[in-house]
Coordinates of C-alpha atoms in Angstrom, one line a residue:
Chain A
M1 CA 52.0 16.6 10.0
A2 CA 48.6 16.2 11.7
K3 CA 45.3 17.2 10.3
K4 CA 42.1 18.1 12.0
I5 CA 38.9 16.4 10.9
S6 CA 35.5 17.7 12.0
V7 CA 33.1 14.8 12.5
L8 CA 29.3 15.3 12.5
L9 CA 27.5 13.3 15.2
F10 CA 23.9 12.0 15.2
G11 CA 21.6 10.0 17.4
I12 CA 23.4 8.0 20.1
T13 CA 26.8 9.2 19.0
R14 CA 25.8 12.8 19.7
D15 CA 24.4 11.7 23.1
I16 CA 27.7 9.9 24.0
V17 CA 30.0 12.7 23.0
G18 CA 27.6 15.4 24.2
Q19 CA 27.8 17.7 21.2
D20 CA 26.8 17.9 17.5
S21 CA 30.3 17.4 16.2
V22 CA 33.8 16.7 17.4
M23 CA 37.2 17.7 16.1
C24 CA 39.6 14.8 15.7
A25 CA 43.4 15.2 15.2
L26 CA 44.8 12.6 12.9
P27 CA 48.2 12.1 11.2
Q28 CA 48.4 13.0 7.4
G29 CA 47.2 10.1 5.3
S30 CA 44.8 8.7 7.9
R31 CA 41.9 6.6 6.9
V32 CA 38.3 6.1 8.0
G33 CA 39.4 3.1 10.1
D34 CA 42.0 5.2 11.9
L35 CA 39.3 7.8 12.7
L36 CA 37.0 5.2 14.2
D37 CA 39.8 3.7 16.3
T38 CA 40.8 7.2 17.6
L39 CA 37.2 8.2 18.5
K40 CA 36.5 4.8 20.2
Q41 CA 39.6 5.3 22.3
Q42 CA 38.5 8.8 23.3
Y43 CA 34.9 7.8 23.8
P44 CA 34.8 4.1 24.8
R45 CA 31.0 4.0 24.8
L46 CA 31.1 4.4 21.0
G47 CA 32.5 0.8 21.1
D48 CA 29.2 -0.5 22.6
I49 CA 27.1 0.6 19.6
R50 CA 25.9 -2.3 17.4
S51 CA 27.6 -0.9 14.3
L52 CA 29.3 2.3 13.5
L53 CA 29.8 3.5 10.0
V54 CA 31.4 6.6 8.6
A55 CA 30.1 8.8 5.8
V56 CA 32.4 11.0 3.8
N57 CA 30.8 13.8 1.8
S58 CA 27.4 12.2 2.6
E59 CA 28.3 8.8 1.1
Y60 CA 29.0 5.6 3.1
A61 CA 32.8 5.2 3.1
E62 CA 35.0 2.1 3.4
A63 CA 37.5 1.7 6.3
D64 CA 40.4 2.3 3.9
T65 CA 39.1 5.6 2.5
I66 CA 41.8 8.3 3.0
L67 CA 40.5 11.4 4.8
S68 CA 41.1 15.0 3.8
S69 CA 40.4 17.9 6.1
K70 CA 38.1 19.3 3.4
D71 CA 35.8 16.3 3.6
E72 CA 32.4 16.4 5.4
V73 CA 32.7 13.5 7.7
A74 CA 29.9 12.0 9.9
L75 CA 29.5 9.0 12.2
I76 CA 26.5 6.9 11.3
P77 CA 25.2 4.7 14.1
P78 CA 22.6 2.1 13.2
V79 CA 19.8 3.8 11.3
S80 CA 16.2 3.5 12.5
G81 CA 14.0 5.6 10.2
G82 CA 10.6 4.7 9.0
Chain B
M4 CA 9.3 13.9 -4.9
I5 CA 11.6 13.3 -1.9
A6 CA 11.5 15.3 1.2
I7 CA 12.4 15.5 4.9
T8 CA 10.1 17.8 6.8
T9 CA 9.3 18.9 10.3
D10 CA 5.7 19.6 9.4
P11 CA 2.9 17.1 9.6
I12 CA 2.8 15.0 6.4
D13 CA -0.1 15.9 4.1
Y14 CA -1.1 12.8 2.2
S15 CA -3.8 14.6 0.2
S16 CA -1.2 16.7 -1.5
A17 CA 0.9 13.6 -2.0
Y18 CA -2.0 11.9 -3.7
R19 CA -2.6 14.9 -6.0
Y20 CA 1.1 14.9 -6.9
L21 CA 1.0 11.2 -7.8
Q22 CA -2.1 11.4 -9.9
T23 CA -1.6 11.0 -13.7
G24 CA -3.9 9.6 -16.5
E25 CA -1.7 6.6 -17.0
A26 CA -1.9 5.4 -13.3
G27 CA -4.2 2.4 -12.7
A28 CA -2.8 1.9 -9.2
I29 CA -1.5 3.9 -6.4
D30 CA -0.1 2.3 -3.2
F31 CA 0.5 4.4 -0.1
F32 CA 2.4 3.2 2.9
F33 CA 2.1 5.1 6.1
G34 CA 4.6 4.5 9.0
I35 CA 2.8 5.7 12.1
V36 CA 3.9 6.3 15.7
R37 CA 2.5 3.4 17.7
N38 CA 1.4 3.7 21.3
K39 CA 3.8 0.9 22.4
T40 CA 7.0 -1.0 21.5
S41 CA 7.5 -4.5 22.9
E42 CA 4.7 -3.9 25.3
Q43 CA 6.3 -0.7 26.7
A44 CA 4.0 2.4 26.5
V45 CA 5.5 5.0 24.2
D46 CA 5.1 8.7 25.1
R47 CA 6.6 10.1 21.9
L48 CA 9.3 9.6 19.3
E49 CA 12.2 11.9 18.5
Y50 CA 13.4 11.6 14.9
E51 CA 16.7 13.1 13.7
A52 CA 18.2 13.0 10.2
Y53 CA 21.4 13.7 8.4
D54 CA 19.4 15.6 5.9
N55 CA 21.5 15.9 2.8
M56 CA 22.8 12.4 3.0
A57 CA 19.3 11.1 3.8
I58 CA 17.9 12.8 0.7
K59 CA 20.8 11.3 -1.4
E60 CA 20.2 7.8 -0.1
M61 CA 16.4 8.1 -0.6
Q62 CA 17.1 9.2 -4.2
K63 CA 19.2 6.1 -4.8
I64 CA 16.4 3.9 -3.5
A65 CA 13.8 5.7 -5.6
D66 CA 16.0 5.4 -8.7
E67 CA 16.5 1.7 -8.1
A68 CA 12.7 1.2 -7.7
C69 CA 12.2 3.0 -11.0
R70 CA 14.7 0.6 -12.7
R71 CA 13.0 -2.5 -11.3
W72 CA 9.4 -1.6 -11.8
N73 CA 7.2 0.5 -14.1
V74 CA 6.9 3.5 -11.8
L75 CA 5.1 6.6 -13.1
N76 CA 5.5 8.8 -10.1
Y77 CA 6.6 8.4 -6.5
V78 CA 6.5 10.4 -3.2
I79 CA 8.9 9.7 -0.3
V80 CA 8.4 12.0 2.7
H81 CA 10.0 11.5 6.1
R82 CA 9.2 13.6 9.1
K83 CA 11.7 14.6 11.8
G84 CA 11.5 16.2 15.2
T85 CA 9.1 15.2 17.9
L86 CA 6.2 12.9 16.9
L87 CA 3.3 12.0 19.0
I88 CA 1.2 8.8 18.9
G89 CA -0.8 8.5 15.7
E90 CA 1.4 10.9 13.7
I91 CA 2.8 9.9 10.4
A92 CA 6.5 9.4 10.5
V93 CA 6.9 8.4 6.8
L94 CA 4.8 8.3 3.7
I95 CA 5.7 6.3 0.6
G96 CA 3.4 6.6 -2.4
V97 CA 3.9 4.9 -5.8
A98 CA 1.8 5.3 -8.9
T99 CA 2.0 2.6 -11.6
P100 CA -0.1 1.4 -14.5
H101 CA -0.8 -2.0 -12.8
R102 CA -1.1 -2.9 -9.2
A103 CA 1.7 -5.5 -8.7
D104 CA 4.3 -2.9 -9.4
A105 CA 2.8 -0.4 -7.0
F106 CA 2.9 -2.9 -4.1
D107 CA 6.4 -4.2 -5.0
A108 CA 8.0 -0.8 -5.4
C109 CA 6.3 0.7 -2.3
R110 CA 7.4 -2.2 -0.2
Y111 CA 11.0 -2.1 -1.6
I112 CA 11.3 1.6 -0.8
I113 CA 10.2 1.4 2.8
D114 CA 12.2 -1.8 3.5
T115 CA 15.3 -0.2 2.1
I116 CA 14.8 3.1 3.8
K117 CA 14.9 1.3 7.1
Q118 CA 18.3 -0.3 6.1
T119 CA 20.3 2.6 4.6
V120 CA 18.9 6.0 5.1
P121 CA 20.6 8.0 7.9
I122 CA 17.5 8.8 10.0
W123 CA 17.4 7.9 13.7
K124 CA 14.5 7.4 16.1
K125 CA 14.6 7.8 19.8
E126 CA 11.7 6.1 21.7
V127 CA 10.7 8.1 24.8
F128 CA 8.9 6.2 27.5
K129 CA 7.5 7.4 30.8
N130 CA 10.7 6.5 32.5
G131 CA 13.6 6.5 30.1
E132 CA 14.4 6.6 26.4
V133 CA 16.3 4.6 23.9
W134 CA 17.8 5.1 20.4
V135 CA 16.2 2.3 18.4
N136 CA 18.6 -0.3 17.0
A137 CA 21.7 1.3 18.6
H138 CA 22.7 -1.5 20.9
P139 CA 22.9 -5.3 20.3
Chain C
M14 CA -15.8 -0.8 7.0
I15 CA -17.1 -2.2 3.7
A16 CA -19.1 -0.1 1.2
I17 CA -20.3 0.2 -2.3
T18 CA -21.0 3.8 -3.3
T19 CA -21.9 6.0 -6.2
D20 CA -20.1 8.9 -4.6
P21 CA -16.4 9.8 -5.2
I22 CA -14.3 7.8 -2.7
D23 CA -13.0 10.0 0.2
Y24 CA -9.7 8.6 1.3
S25 CA -9.2 11.2 4.0
S26 CA -12.2 9.9 5.9
A27 CA -11.0 6.3 5.3
Y28 CA -7.6 7.3 6.8
R29 CA -9.3 8.8 9.9
Y30 CA -11.5 5.7 10.2
L31 CA -8.4 3.4 10.2
Q32 CA -6.4 5.4 12.6
T33 CA -5.8 3.8 16.0
G34 CA -3.1 4.1 18.7
E35 CA -1.9 0.5 18.1
A36 CA -1.4 1.1 14.3
G37 CA 2.3 1.3 13.3
A38 CA 1.5 0.8 9.6
I39 CA -1.3 1.7 7.2
D40 CA -1.3 0.5 3.6
F41 CA -3.7 2.0 1.1
F42 CA -4.4 0.6 -2.3
F43 CA -6.2 2.8 -4.9
G44 CA -7.5 1.3 -8.1
I45 CA -7.8 4.1 -10.5
V46 CA -9.4 4.6 -14.0
R47 CA -6.5 4.6 -16.5
N48 CA -6.6 6.5 -19.7
K49 CA -6.0 3.4 -21.8
T50 CA -6.3 -0.4 -21.8
S51 CA -4.0 -2.5 -24.1
E52 CA -3.2 0.8 -25.9
Q53 CA -6.8 1.7 -26.6
A54 CA -7.8 5.1 -25.3
V55 CA -10.5 4.8 -22.7
D56 CA -13.3 7.3 -22.5
R57 CA -14.9 6.2 -19.2
L58 CA -15.8 3.1 -17.2
E59 CA -19.2 1.9 -16.2
Y60 CA -19.2 -0.2 -13.0
E61 CA -22.2 -2.3 -11.9
A62 CA -22.6 -4.4 -8.8
Y63 CA -24.8 -7.0 -7.3
D64 CA -24.8 -5.0 -4.1
N65 CA -25.8 -7.3 -1.3
M66 CA -23.9 -10.3 -2.7
A67 CA -20.8 -8.1 -3.3
I68 CA -20.9 -6.8 0.3
K69 CA -21.2 -10.4 1.5
E70 CA -18.2 -11.5 -0.6
M71 CA -16.1 -8.6 0.5
Q72 CA -16.9 -9.4 4.1
K73 CA -15.7 -13.0 3.6
I74 CA -12.5 -11.6 2.1
A75 CA -12.0 -9.2 5.0
D76 CA -12.7 -11.9 7.5
E77 CA -10.1 -14.2 5.9
A78 CA -7.6 -11.3 5.9
C79 CA -8.2 -10.8 9.6
R80 CA -7.6 -14.5 10.2
R81 CA -4.4 -14.6 8.3
W82 CA -2.8 -11.3 9.5
N83 CA -2.9 -9.1 12.5
V84 CA -5.4 -6.5 11.2
L85 CA -6.5 -3.8 13.5
N86 CA -8.9 -2.1 11.1
Y87 CA -9.7 -2.1 7.4
V88 CA -11.6 -0.2 4.8
I89 CA -12.9 -1.6 1.5
V90 CA -14.9 0.8 -0.6
H91 CA -15.8 0.1 -4.2
R92 CA -17.5 2.7 -6.4
K93 CA -20.1 2.0 -9.0
G94 CA -21.7 4.0 -11.8
T95 CA -19.8 6.1 -14.4
L96 CA -16.2 6.8 -13.6
L97 CA -13.9 9.1 -15.6
I98 CA -10.2 8.9 -16.0
G99 CA -8.3 9.5 -12.8
E100 CA -11.2 8.6 -10.5
I101 CA -10.8 6.1 -7.8
A102 CA -12.7 2.8 -8.5
V103 CA -11.7 1.0 -5.3
L104 CA -9.9 1.8 -2.1
I105 CA -8.5 -0.8 0.2
G106 CA -7.0 0.4 3.5
V107 CA -5.5 -1.8 6.2
A108 CA -4.1 -0.8 9.6
T109 CA -1.7 -3.2 11.4
P110 CA 0.9 -3.0 14.2
H111 CA 3.7 -3.8 11.7
R112 CA 4.2 -3.1 8.0
A113 CA 4.5 -6.6 6.5
D114 CA 0.9 -7.5 7.6
A115 CA -0.4 -4.2 6.1
F116 CA 1.1 -4.9 2.7
D117 CA 0.2 -8.6 2.7
A118 CA -3.4 -8.1 3.8
C119 CA -4.0 -5.2 1.5
R120 CA -2.7 -7.1 -1.5
Y121 CA -4.7 -10.2 -0.6
I122 CA -7.9 -8.2 -0.4
I123 CA -7.6 -6.5 -3.7
D124 CA -6.4 -9.7 -5.5
T125 CA -9.3 -11.7 -4.1
I126 CA -11.9 -8.9 -4.8
K127 CA -10.9 -9.2 -8.5
Q128 CA -11.6 -12.9 -8.4
T129 CA -14.8 -13.3 -6.4
V130 CA -16.8 -10.1 -5.9
P131 CA -19.8 -9.6 -8.2
I132 CA -18.8 -6.3 -9.7
W133 CA -18.5 -5.7 -13.4
K134 CA -16.7 -3.1 -15.4
K135 CA -17.5 -2.0 -18.9
E136 CA -14.8 -0.1 -20.8
V137 CA -16.2 2.6 -23.0
F138 CA -14.0 3.6 -25.9
K139 CA -14.5 6.3 -28.5
N140 CA -15.9 3.7 -30.9
G141 CA -17.3 0.8 -28.9
E142 CA -17.5 -0.8 -25.5
V143 CA -16.7 -4.1 -23.8
W144 CA -17.5 -5.9 -20.6
V145 CA -14.1 -6.7 -19.2
N146 CA -13.3 -10.4 -18.9
A147 CA -16.6 -11.5 -20.3
H148 CA -15.3 -13.3 -23.4
P149 CA -12.3 -15.7 -23.8
Chain D
M17 CA -45.6 -29.0 -11.6
A18 CA -43.6 -26.1 -13.0
K19 CA -42.2 -23.3 -11.0
K20 CA -41.2 -19.8 -12.1
I21 CA -37.8 -18.5 -11.1
S22 CA -36.9 -14.9 -11.4
V23 CA -33.3 -14.5 -12.3
L24 CA -31.3 -11.3 -11.8
L25 CA -29.0 -10.2 -14.6
F26 CA -25.9 -8.2 -14.5
G27 CA -23.2 -6.9 -16.9
I28 CA -23.1 -8.7 -20.2
T29 CA -26.0 -11.1 -19.3
R30 CA -28.2 -8.0 -18.9
D31 CA -27.1 -6.7 -22.2
I32 CA -27.7 -10.0 -23.9
V33 CA -31.2 -10.5 -22.5
G34 CA -32.0 -6.8 -22.7
Q35 CA -33.5 -6.5 -19.2
D36 CA -32.5 -6.5 -15.5
S37 CA -34.1 -9.9 -14.8
V38 CA -35.8 -12.8 -16.6
M39 CA -38.5 -15.3 -15.5
C40 CA -37.6 -18.9 -16.2
A41 CA -40.2 -21.7 -16.0
L42 CA -38.6 -24.9 -14.7
P43 CA -40.0 -28.3 -13.6
Q44 CA -40.3 -28.9 -9.8
G45 CA -37.0 -30.1 -8.4
S46 CA -34.9 -28.3 -11.0
R47 CA -31.3 -27.5 -10.2
V48 CA -28.9 -24.7 -10.9
G49 CA -27.5 -26.7 -13.9
D50 CA -31.0 -27.0 -15.4
L51 CA -31.5 -23.3 -15.1
L52 CA -28.3 -22.5 -16.9
D53 CA -29.1 -25.0 -19.7
T54 CA -32.6 -23.5 -20.2
L55 CA -31.3 -20.0 -20.3
K56 CA -28.5 -20.8 -22.7
Q57 CA -31.1 -22.4 -25.0
Q58 CA -33.3 -19.4 -24.8
Y59 CA -30.4 -16.9 -25.2
P60 CA -27.6 -18.7 -27.1
R61 CA -25.2 -15.8 -26.7
L62 CA -25.0 -16.6 -23.0
G63 CA -23.0 -19.6 -24.1
D64 CA -20.3 -17.4 -25.5
I65 CA -19.4 -16.0 -22.1
R66 CA -16.1 -17.2 -20.7
S67 CA -17.8 -18.5 -17.6
L68 CA -21.3 -18.2 -16.2
L69 CA -22.0 -18.9 -12.5
V70 CA -25.2 -18.8 -10.5
A71 CA -25.8 -17.2 -7.1
V72 CA -28.6 -18.4 -4.9
N73 CA -29.6 -16.1 -2.1
S74 CA -26.4 -14.1 -2.8
E75 CA -24.0 -17.0 -2.5
Y76 CA -22.3 -18.8 -5.3
A77 CA -24.2 -22.1 -5.9
E78 CA -23.1 -25.5 -7.3
A79 CA -24.7 -26.9 -10.4
D80 CA -26.6 -29.5 -8.3
T81 CA -28.2 -27.0 -5.9
I82 CA -32.0 -27.4 -6.0
L83 CA -33.9 -24.2 -6.8
S84 CA -37.0 -23.0 -5.0
S85 CA -39.2 -20.2 -6.3
K86 CA -38.5 -18.3 -3.1
D87 CA -34.8 -18.1 -3.8
E88 CA -33.1 -15.0 -5.0
V89 CA -31.3 -16.2 -8.1
A90 CA -28.7 -14.3 -10.2
L91 CA -26.5 -15.0 -13.2
I92 CA -22.9 -14.1 -12.5
P93 CA -20.8 -13.5 -15.6
P94 CA -17.0 -13.2 -15.0
V95 CA -16.4 -10.5 -12.4
S96 CA -14.2 -7.5 -13.2
G97 CA -14.2 -5.2 -10.2
G98 CA -11.2 -3.3 -8.8

């Protein structure tokens, strides 16, 4: 059973994908690491970014965090505020 | 007070907010759009934020600063959108009884913001643009 | 800019003075009259200065800060006369390309002012007064 | 041959002496250290101050600096600006 995760995009990830968010279909039980792998396969230029983290419900998430389709998920490229 | 705003940052109202009878020291840090980066002339900056997460992360930083130092009051305001040279991108203000705490807490806050808060800056030059820190 | 003044210190004009296209960081330190010292309620402070020597000593401090750090612009304004709680006694402002220099130079200036500049502060309490630091 | 030195007073030294400046008669060739000794004899409470420096022509002066009656001389009790 697949689930669809909507992923918010910011900064360079938004430029690479060309939109503010992207839908990603993943098998049930998929984790943050699987999401990153899938997206990097779909958009190879994401692999060039110095580091790419994932936020789940607006908190930094580890690679082994299991994703639910209710989560608010975002790609976090290297921050550069200030 | 923690905020992300598209309006110009008003440091006078920040100062008034910080002011309290117990404060012997206030330190303000202004991060400002410079006219060049690594000798390239900058035309403008574009800031973008993941607002609700950025606010949460800034709150964590402020809470940690209050644990480490005797902070009476603080202001953290980050601007987003298009910023021209000379405009204030971020203002950190800290009021404390004594000055060492004001300097230490203010510096901790800006240093940590630059590491953890999901805000992104694109430098726009005459001929090109670059998301800062994005590539090795 | 270095000044000793009997007027309230205007930080907005200090900010405008510091502003320059090369500045990526401005640090402001405000020394403010607190409502108490060692748990004694303060009524007011009386500041007095040996003006021409104080200006000279502040100039030496500013010059040394400019030697040690990449300072684009600075403001040192000390007030004298009667100051009430919440009023600004001293404002140090430093503009630099990058933030570490702004913090370091600003802190150096205020720390050294407190050691060498001939300005004196009398704390006036409800029942008595004392020249700060005068006695062991 | 004596010379008269006018000494500016600030802070607690002004309070102790009771005026903004004081005239001090010193032998020709006297030094900063002699001035301090003379004033402390005249106003013993000056000796209670944590430290007492002398400025000559608005610069901190060493104890062995020779004074001239043309110098601007000031007593500098412990500073407390900021």
